[in-house]
Amino acid sequence: MPRKTMIEAIRDGLDVMMERDKRVVVYGEDVGYFGGVFRCTAGLQAKYGKERCFDAPINESGIVGTAIGMAAYGLRPCVEIQFADYMYPAYDQLTQEASRLRYRSAGDFTCPLVVRMPTGGGIFGGQTHSQSPEALFTHVAGLKVVVPSNPVDAKGLLIAAIEDPDPVIILEPKRLYNGPFDGHHDRPVTSWSKHELGEVPDGHYVVPLGKALIRRPGAAVTVLAYGTMVHVALAAAEETGIDAEVIDLRTLVPLDLDTIVESVKKTGRCVVIHEATMTSGYGAELVTLVQENCFYHLEAPVARVAGWDTPYPHAQEWDYFPGPARVGRALIETMEA
Amino acid sequence: MASAAKRAPAKKADAKPGTNPTTPKPVEFNKQQELDAYRAMLLIRRFEEKAGQLYGMGFIGGFCHLYIGQEAVVTGLKMSLIEGDQMITGYRDHGHMLAMDMSARGVMAELTGRKGGLSKGKGGSMHMFSKEKHFYGGHGIVGAQVSLGTGLAFANKYRKNNNVALAFFGDGAANQGQVYESFNMAALWKLPVIYVIENNRYAMGTAVSRSSAETDFSHRGISFKIPGIQVDGMDVRAVKAAADLATEWCRSGKGPIILEMLTYRYRGHSMSDPAKYRTKEEVQKMRSEHDPIEQVKARLFEKKWASEEELKEIDKEVRDIVADAVDFAQTDPEPDASELWTDITL
Ligand SMILES: Cc1ncc(C[n+]2csc(CCOP(=O)(O)OP(=O)(O)O)c2C)c(N)n1
Ligand SMILES: [Mg+2]
């Protein structure tokens, strides 16, 4: 099977869908002629023409707003916000219009829109190029939220998102674009070409929204993670020797609660991790759900490891980033609690 | 040297004749002005070259947008300012800070993320400030600074301080919605703000014509009745002339004005840009025919206002400042871990 980076897998997913479905249009800043700053759309304009893959001006609100209109009249826009940090001008359109078109028209209209945006840190982007705003989307009823952690999922989830009748936000961890970064910033990153999850099938396939995957089966403690933190969690389990069950949520909304509950009932312990700031983060939701559903099975308080409640720093990136050492400490504490 | 402003000839201003300003002739500089402009632009050039090198050596990480090629814009504008006038800009901000007399050490050490950086390593290349020097940042989010600059102008008017706010942004940023919200408010409230659109022809990999329906940015204020002029942003004298006109316009209570600076960035957008969206010849042509520093140099020689030796002396002085900044930025300690938690809220 061909090995692909996450970038190539995403490009492939877009290609497959543009080929199959004439309603799919792809646009965003530097997306057409240039092929995207991360190259996720390279070659698509040459292949499908300027009518289907094109550049947008720098106006995120306009990009998402027009995409909602297109979606309302039957197109399948898949737009790129260059970095998740730039989505705020578009947030109004996403929360007030995209998320509620179905509801406010009592089902007469739907909004089959996909918004892709690179998320997270680890690239020295500082405060305006490292944010993880997933909780701002999961908080809004009517939006689906996807965070892939590897190439094979990235393609399958993207295709599922494009085929979904409702608006889907895909947050692509940019630190994972080229390899499975596990938080060890001082070591060279292995590339996806050396990783089994870099094996991306050709053609059309779907990774369904709302299905988590157990990346590492274990008996001692359940770790709930998504995106980059999946790889950090795997590294922490390895390094502490704790038999953690690492669950890659893959989609935050809809959430695969069954897989989570089954695992926590088995292990009796749970650690929730994300890169975004702690307070009111998606982890708070996960902890609550675990508590509500598994309370009598818990043998320790559910722990959270997250970014600190600070802006993402420039100079102190690795003090901020919840790397394997911090996650490992939480695993040990949870086992000892 | 052909004027860069010629490449997009300004259409006739639409409003009543006599009310809207037109592009003024370049100011005739005296010897001191030429030398000052030369030194100021050279400082930016050498600083940026070093920043590029430090980046290559791994001392600077992440984003780093160089101002090389555009030096005349901020330099000419600064020459017309009075104490208290403010500048605010986007992420291509090192030149603006040096022009506002912020310390080269402080800027460079911020790039390397050190304790002595202007934002103590919290901001990086795109986010630096100085209350003392009236520099309001350094903003990484494209277009956001335009509304902030408009607010600075409101505060100027409110305080009756006779100061002007300069809000800089790029040709790409000019398409953000909040720019037009700002234009409307500034015109409605007659605010003393100069909108400086640094049109360097590209927004990252996207040429102006691929993203803009109206590529004459001096016309972007027409429906708000904001006058605009196109300026050869490679000629520091042309910039100074426009700056004189614009500051006078604002200080006399006429409200906002737009200066479209026709300029060019020689380097890639940020450090990792192979710049495949333009030809080497295009870059080379701008460098050899329009370079802002070479223009001043040529005039200094032509008028016999400076000898090779005298310019070398200035060169050395500038190089020393930059070398000192580089040294500082490499040896200054990294911020203490406790800094992670400071300056968030009180
Ligand atoms: C809201 C927002 N959208 C997109 C970006 C990414 N971005 C950074 S610079 C840039 C191009 C801006 O070009 P221009 O305004 O012409 O300024 P220049 O870089 O040429 O100085 C883009 C798209 C951003 N930083 N913020
Ligand atoms: Mg530009």
Coordinates of C-alpha atoms in Angstrom, one line a residue, chain B:
Chain B
M1 CA 15.6 55.6 -12.3
A2 CA 12.1 54.9 -13.4
S3 CA 9.4 55.5 -10.8
A4 CA 7.9 52.4 -9.3
A5 CA 4.7 54.3 -8.9
K6 CA 4.3 54.3 -12.7
R7 CA 3.5 50.6 -12.9
A8 CA -0.1 51.1 -11.7
P9 CA -1.1 54.6 -12.8
A10 CA -3.5 56.3 -10.5
K11 CA -6.9 57.0 -11.9
K12 CA -8.2 60.5 -11.5
A13 CA -9.5 61.1 -8.0
D14 CA -13.3 61.1 -8.1
A15 CA -14.4 63.8 -5.8
K16 CA -14.7 67.5 -6.4
P17 CA -11.6 69.0 -7.9
G18 CA -9.5 70.8 -5.4
T19 CA -10.7 68.8 -2.4
N20 CA -8.8 65.6 -2.9
P21 CA -5.1 65.6 -2.7
T22 CA -3.0 64.1 -5.5
T23 CA 0.4 62.5 -5.3
P24 CA 2.9 65.2 -4.5
K25 CA 6.3 65.5 -6.1
P26 CA 9.2 63.9 -4.2
V27 CA 10.7 66.2 -1.6
E28 CA 14.1 67.6 -2.4
F29 CA 16.2 66.4 0.4
N30 CA 19.1 68.4 1.8
K31 CA 22.3 66.7 2.6
Q32 CA 21.5 65.8 6.2
Q33 CA 18.1 64.3 5.2
E34 CA 19.8 62.1 2.6
L35 CA 22.3 60.9 5.1
D36 CA 19.7 60.3 7.7
A37 CA 17.5 58.4 5.3
Y38 CA 20.5 56.4 4.2
R39 CA 21.5 55.4 7.6
A40 CA 18.0 54.6 8.8
M41 CA 17.3 52.4 5.8
L42 CA 20.7 50.7 6.0
L43 CA 20.1 49.9 9.7
I44 CA 16.9 48.1 8.7
R45 CA 18.6 46.3 5.8
R46 CA 21.6 45.1 7.8
F47 CA 19.4 44.1 10.8
E48 CA 17.1 42.0 8.6
E49 CA 20.0 40.4 6.8
K50 CA 21.4 39.3 10.2
A51 CA 18.0 38.1 11.4
G52 CA 17.8 36.0 8.3
Q53 CA 21.2 34.5 9.1
L54 CA 20.4 33.8 12.7
Y55 CA 17.3 32.1 11.5
G56 CA 19.3 29.9 9.2
M57 CA 21.6 29.1 12.1
G58 CA 18.7 28.0 14.2
F59 CA 18.8 30.8 16.8
I60 CA 15.4 32.1 15.6
G61 CA 12.5 29.7 15.3
G62 CA 9.1 29.9 13.9
F63 CA 8.0 32.9 11.9
C64 CA 10.3 35.7 10.8
H65 CA 9.1 38.2 8.1
L66 CA 11.8 40.4 6.7
Y67 CA 11.3 44.0 5.6
I68 CA 14.1 44.0 3.0
G69 CA 13.2 46.1 0.0
Q70 CA 10.5 48.0 1.8
E71 CA 12.8 50.2 3.9
A72 CA 11.9 53.5 2.3
V73 CA 8.3 53.3 3.4
V74 CA 8.7 53.4 7.1
T75 CA 11.8 55.6 6.9
G76 CA 10.1 58.3 4.8
L77 CA 7.0 58.3 6.9
K78 CA 8.9 58.5 10.2
M79 CA 10.7 61.6 8.9
S80 CA 7.4 63.5 9.0
L81 CA 6.2 62.5 12.5
I82 CA 6.2 64.5 15.6
E83 CA 6.6 63.3 19.2
G84 CA 3.6 61.2 20.2
D85 CA 2.5 60.1 16.7
Q86 CA 1.8 56.4 16.8
M87 CA 2.6 53.4 14.6
I88 CA 0.8 50.1 14.5
T89 CA 1.5 47.3 12.0
G90 CA 1.2 43.6 11.2
Y91 CA 3.9 41.0 11.6
R92 CA 6.4 42.4 9.1
D93 CA 7.4 44.8 11.9
H94 CA 11.1 44.8 12.6
G95 CA 11.7 47.8 10.3
H96 CA 8.9 49.8 11.9
M97 CA 10.4 49.3 15.4
L98 CA 13.9 50.3 14.3
A99 CA 12.4 53.4 12.6
M100 CA 10.7 54.2 15.9
D101 CA 14.0 54.1 17.6
M102 CA 13.3 50.9 19.5
S103 CA 16.5 49.2 20.5
A104 CA 18.1 46.8 18.0
R105 CA 19.1 44.6 20.9
G106 CA 15.5 44.4 22.2
V107 CA 14.1 43.5 18.8
M108 CA 16.8 40.9 18.0
A109 CA 16.5 39.3 21.5
E110 CA 12.8 39.0 21.1
L111 CA 13.4 37.1 17.8
T112 CA 15.7 34.7 19.7
G113 CA 13.2 34.5 22.5
R114 CA 15.4 35.9 25.3
K115 CA 14.7 37.6 28.6
G116 CA 15.9 40.9 27.2
G117 CA 13.6 40.8 24.2
L118 CA 11.1 43.7 24.0
S119 CA 8.3 41.3 25.0
K120 CA 10.6 39.2 27.3
G121 CA 10.4 36.3 24.8
K122 CA 6.6 36.1 25.0
G123 CA 5.8 37.6 21.6
G124 CA 8.5 36.7 19.1
S125 CA 9.0 38.3 15.8
M126 CA 5.4 39.3 15.3
H127 CA 4.5 40.8 18.7
M128 CA 6.6 43.6 20.1
F129 CA 5.6 46.9 21.6
S130 CA 6.9 50.1 23.1
K131 CA 4.8 52.6 25.0
E132 CA 7.8 54.9 25.3
K133 CA 8.3 55.0 21.5
H134 CA 4.6 55.0 20.7
F135 CA 4.8 51.7 18.9
Y136 CA 1.6 49.7 19.3
G137 CA 2.7 46.4 17.8
G138 CA 3.5 43.9 16.0
H139 CA 0.3 41.9 15.3
G140 CA 0.2 38.4 13.9
I141 CA -3.4 38.4 12.8
V142 CA -3.8 39.9 9.4
G143 CA -5.9 43.1 9.4
A144 CA -6.6 43.2 13.1
Q145 CA -4.3 46.1 13.7
V146 CA -6.3 48.4 11.3
S147 CA -9.2 48.8 13.7
L148 CA -6.8 49.2 16.6
G149 CA -5.0 52.0 14.8
T150 CA -8.3 53.6 14.2
G151 CA -9.0 53.5 17.9
L152 CA -5.6 55.1 18.5
A153 CA -6.6 57.9 16.2
F154 CA -9.9 58.3 18.2
A155 CA -7.9 58.6 21.4
N156 CA -5.7 61.3 19.7
K157 CA -8.8 63.3 18.8
Y158 CA -10.4 62.8 22.2
R159 CA -7.2 64.0 23.9
K160 CA -6.8 66.9 21.4
N161 CA -3.1 66.1 21.3
N162 CA -2.5 66.9 17.7
N163 CA -1.1 63.5 17.1
V164 CA -1.6 61.2 14.2
A165 CA -1.9 57.4 14.2
L166 CA -0.3 55.4 11.3
A167 CA -1.9 52.1 10.7
F168 CA 0.2 49.9 8.3
F169 CA -1.1 46.9 6.5
G170 CA -0.5 44.9 3.3
D171 CA -2.2 44.5 0.0
G172 CA -3.5 41.1 1.3
A173 CA -4.7 42.5 4.6
A174 CA -6.6 45.2 2.7
N175 CA -9.3 42.6 1.9
Q176 CA -10.2 41.9 5.5
G177 CA -13.7 43.1 6.5
Q178 CA -12.6 45.0 9.5
V179 CA -10.6 47.3 7.3
Y180 CA -13.8 48.7 5.8
E181 CA -15.5 48.9 9.2
S182 CA -12.6 51.0 10.3
F183 CA -12.6 53.2 7.2
N184 CA -16.3 54.0 7.8
M185 CA -15.8 54.9 11.4
A186 CA -12.6 56.9 10.7
A187 CA -14.4 58.9 8.1
L188 CA -17.6 59.3 10.0
W189 CA -15.7 60.5 13.1
K190 CA -13.0 62.4 11.2
L191 CA -10.2 60.6 12.9
P192 CA -6.5 61.5 12.4
V193 CA -5.4 58.2 11.0
I194 CA -3.1 57.5 8.0
Y195 CA -3.8 54.1 6.5
V196 CA -0.5 53.0 5.0
I197 CA -1.1 50.2 2.6
E198 CA 2.2 48.6 1.8
N199 CA 1.5 47.1 -1.5
N200 CA 4.4 44.7 -2.2
R201 CA 2.4 42.9 -4.9
Y202 CA 2.0 39.7 -3.0
A203 CA 0.3 38.3 0.0
M204 CA 2.3 35.2 0.7
G205 CA 2.1 33.2 -2.5
T206 CA -0.9 35.1 -3.9
A207 CA -0.4 38.0 -6.3
V208 CA -2.6 41.0 -5.9
S209 CA -4.5 40.3 -9.1
R210 CA -5.5 36.8 -7.8
S211 CA -7.2 38.2 -4.7
S212 CA -8.3 41.7 -5.4
A213 CA -11.1 43.1 -7.6
E214 CA -9.7 46.6 -7.2
T215 CA -6.0 46.5 -7.4
D216 CA -5.5 50.3 -7.0
F217 CA -5.5 50.4 -3.2
S218 CA -5.6 54.1 -3.1
H219 CA -9.2 53.8 -4.3
R220 CA -10.2 51.5 -1.5
G221 CA -11.6 54.4 0.5
I222 CA -13.7 56.0 -2.2
S223 CA -17.1 54.9 -0.9
F224 CA -16.2 56.2 2.5
K225 CA -15.0 59.5 1.1
I226 CA -11.5 58.8 2.2
P227 CA -8.9 60.3 -0.2
G228 CA -6.0 58.1 -1.2
I229 CA -2.8 58.6 -3.2
Q230 CA -0.4 56.2 -4.8
V231 CA 3.2 56.7 -3.8
D232 CA 6.5 55.3 -5.1
G233 CA 7.4 53.4 -2.0
M234 CA 10.9 52.7 -3.2
D235 CA 11.8 56.4 -3.2
V236 CA 12.2 57.7 0.3
R237 CA 11.7 61.3 -0.9
A238 CA 8.4 60.4 -2.5
V239 CA 7.3 58.8 0.7
K240 CA 8.4 61.8 2.7
A241 CA 6.4 64.1 0.5
A242 CA 3.3 61.9 0.9
A243 CA 3.9 61.8 4.6
D244 CA 4.1 65.5 4.8
L245 CA 0.8 65.8 3.0
A246 CA -0.9 63.1 5.0
T247 CA 0.2 64.3 8.4
E248 CA -0.9 67.8 7.6
W249 CA -4.2 66.5 6.3
C250 CA -4.9 64.7 9.5
R251 CA -3.6 67.4 11.8
S252 CA -5.8 70.0 10.2
G253 CA -8.8 67.9 11.1
K254 CA -9.8 66.6 7.7
G255 CA -10.0 63.0 8.9
P256 CA -8.4 59.9 7.5
I257 CA -6.3 59.4 4.4
I258 CA -4.9 56.4 2.6
L259 CA -1.4 56.2 1.3
E260 CA -0.8 53.3 -1.0
M261 CA 2.9 52.6 -1.0
L262 CA 4.0 50.7 -4.1
T263 CA 6.8 48.6 -2.8
Y264 CA 8.4 45.2 -3.0
R265 CA 9.8 42.6 -0.7
Y266 CA 13.0 41.0 -1.9
R267 CA 12.8 38.0 0.4
G268 CA 10.2 35.3 0.7
H269 CA 7.1 35.9 2.8
S270 CA 8.6 34.3 5.9
M271 CA 11.8 32.3 6.2
S272 CA 10.6 29.0 4.6
D273 CA 9.2 30.4 1.4
P274 CA 10.8 29.2 -1.9
A275 CA 9.0 32.1 -3.6
K276 CA 8.0 30.0 -6.7
Y277 CA 5.1 32.3 -7.4
R278 CA 7.3 35.0 -9.0
T279 CA 10.3 35.0 -11.2
K280 CA 13.9 35.6 -10.2
E281 CA 14.0 38.2 -12.9
E282 CA 11.2 40.2 -11.4
V283 CA 13.0 40.3 -8.1
Q284 CA 16.3 41.2 -9.7
K285 CA 14.8 44.0 -11.7
M286 CA 13.4 45.6 -8.6
R287 CA 16.7 45.2 -6.8
S288 CA 18.8 46.7 -9.6
E289 CA 16.5 49.4 -10.7
H290 CA 14.5 50.5 -7.7
D291 CA 16.5 49.7 -4.6
P292 CA 15.7 52.4 -2.0
I293 CA 19.1 52.5 -0.5
E294 CA 21.0 52.5 -3.8
Q295 CA 18.8 55.4 -4.9
V296 CA 19.9 57.5 -2.0
K297 CA 23.5 56.4 -2.4
A298 CA 23.5 57.4 -6.1
R299 CA 22.2 60.9 -5.2
L300 CA 24.7 61.4 -2.4
F301 CA 27.5 60.6 -4.9
E302 CA 26.0 62.6 -7.7
K303 CA 25.7 65.7 -5.5
K304 CA 29.1 65.0 -4.0
W305 CA 27.5 65.1 -0.6
A306 CA 29.3 62.0 0.6
S307 CA 32.4 60.0 -0.4
E308 CA 32.8 56.3 -0.5
E309 CA 34.7 56.6 2.8
E310 CA 32.0 58.6 4.5
L311 CA 29.4 56.0 3.5
K312 CA 31.7 53.2 4.7
E313 CA 31.9 55.0 8.0
I314 CA 28.1 54.9 8.3
D315 CA 28.1 51.3 7.1
K316 CA 30.5 50.4 9.9
E317 CA 28.5 52.3 12.5
V318 CA 25.3 50.4 11.4
R319 CA 27.1 47.0 11.3
D320 CA 28.4 47.6 14.9
I321 CA 24.9 48.3 16.2
V322 CA 23.6 45.1 14.5
A323 CA 26.6 43.0 15.6
D324 CA 26.0 44.2 19.2
A325 CA 22.3 43.3 18.9
V326 CA 23.2 39.8 17.5
D327 CA 25.7 39.2 20.3
F328 CA 23.2 40.3 22.9
A329 CA 20.4 38.1 21.4
Q330 CA 22.6 35.1 21.4
T331 CA 24.0 35.5 25.0
D332 CA 21.1 36.9 26.9
P333 CA 19.5 34.2 29.0
E334 CA 16.2 32.6 28.1
P335 CA 13.3 33.8 30.2
D336 CA 12.8 32.2 33.6
A337 CA 10.2 29.5 33.8
S338 CA 8.2 31.6 36.1
E339 CA 7.6 34.1 33.2
L340 CA 5.3 31.6 31.7
W341 CA 2.6 32.7 34.1
T342 CA 3.1 36.5 34.1
D343 CA 1.4 39.3 32.3
I344 CA -1.8 37.4 31.7
T345 CA -4.2 39.2 34.0
L346 CA -3.6 41.0 37.2

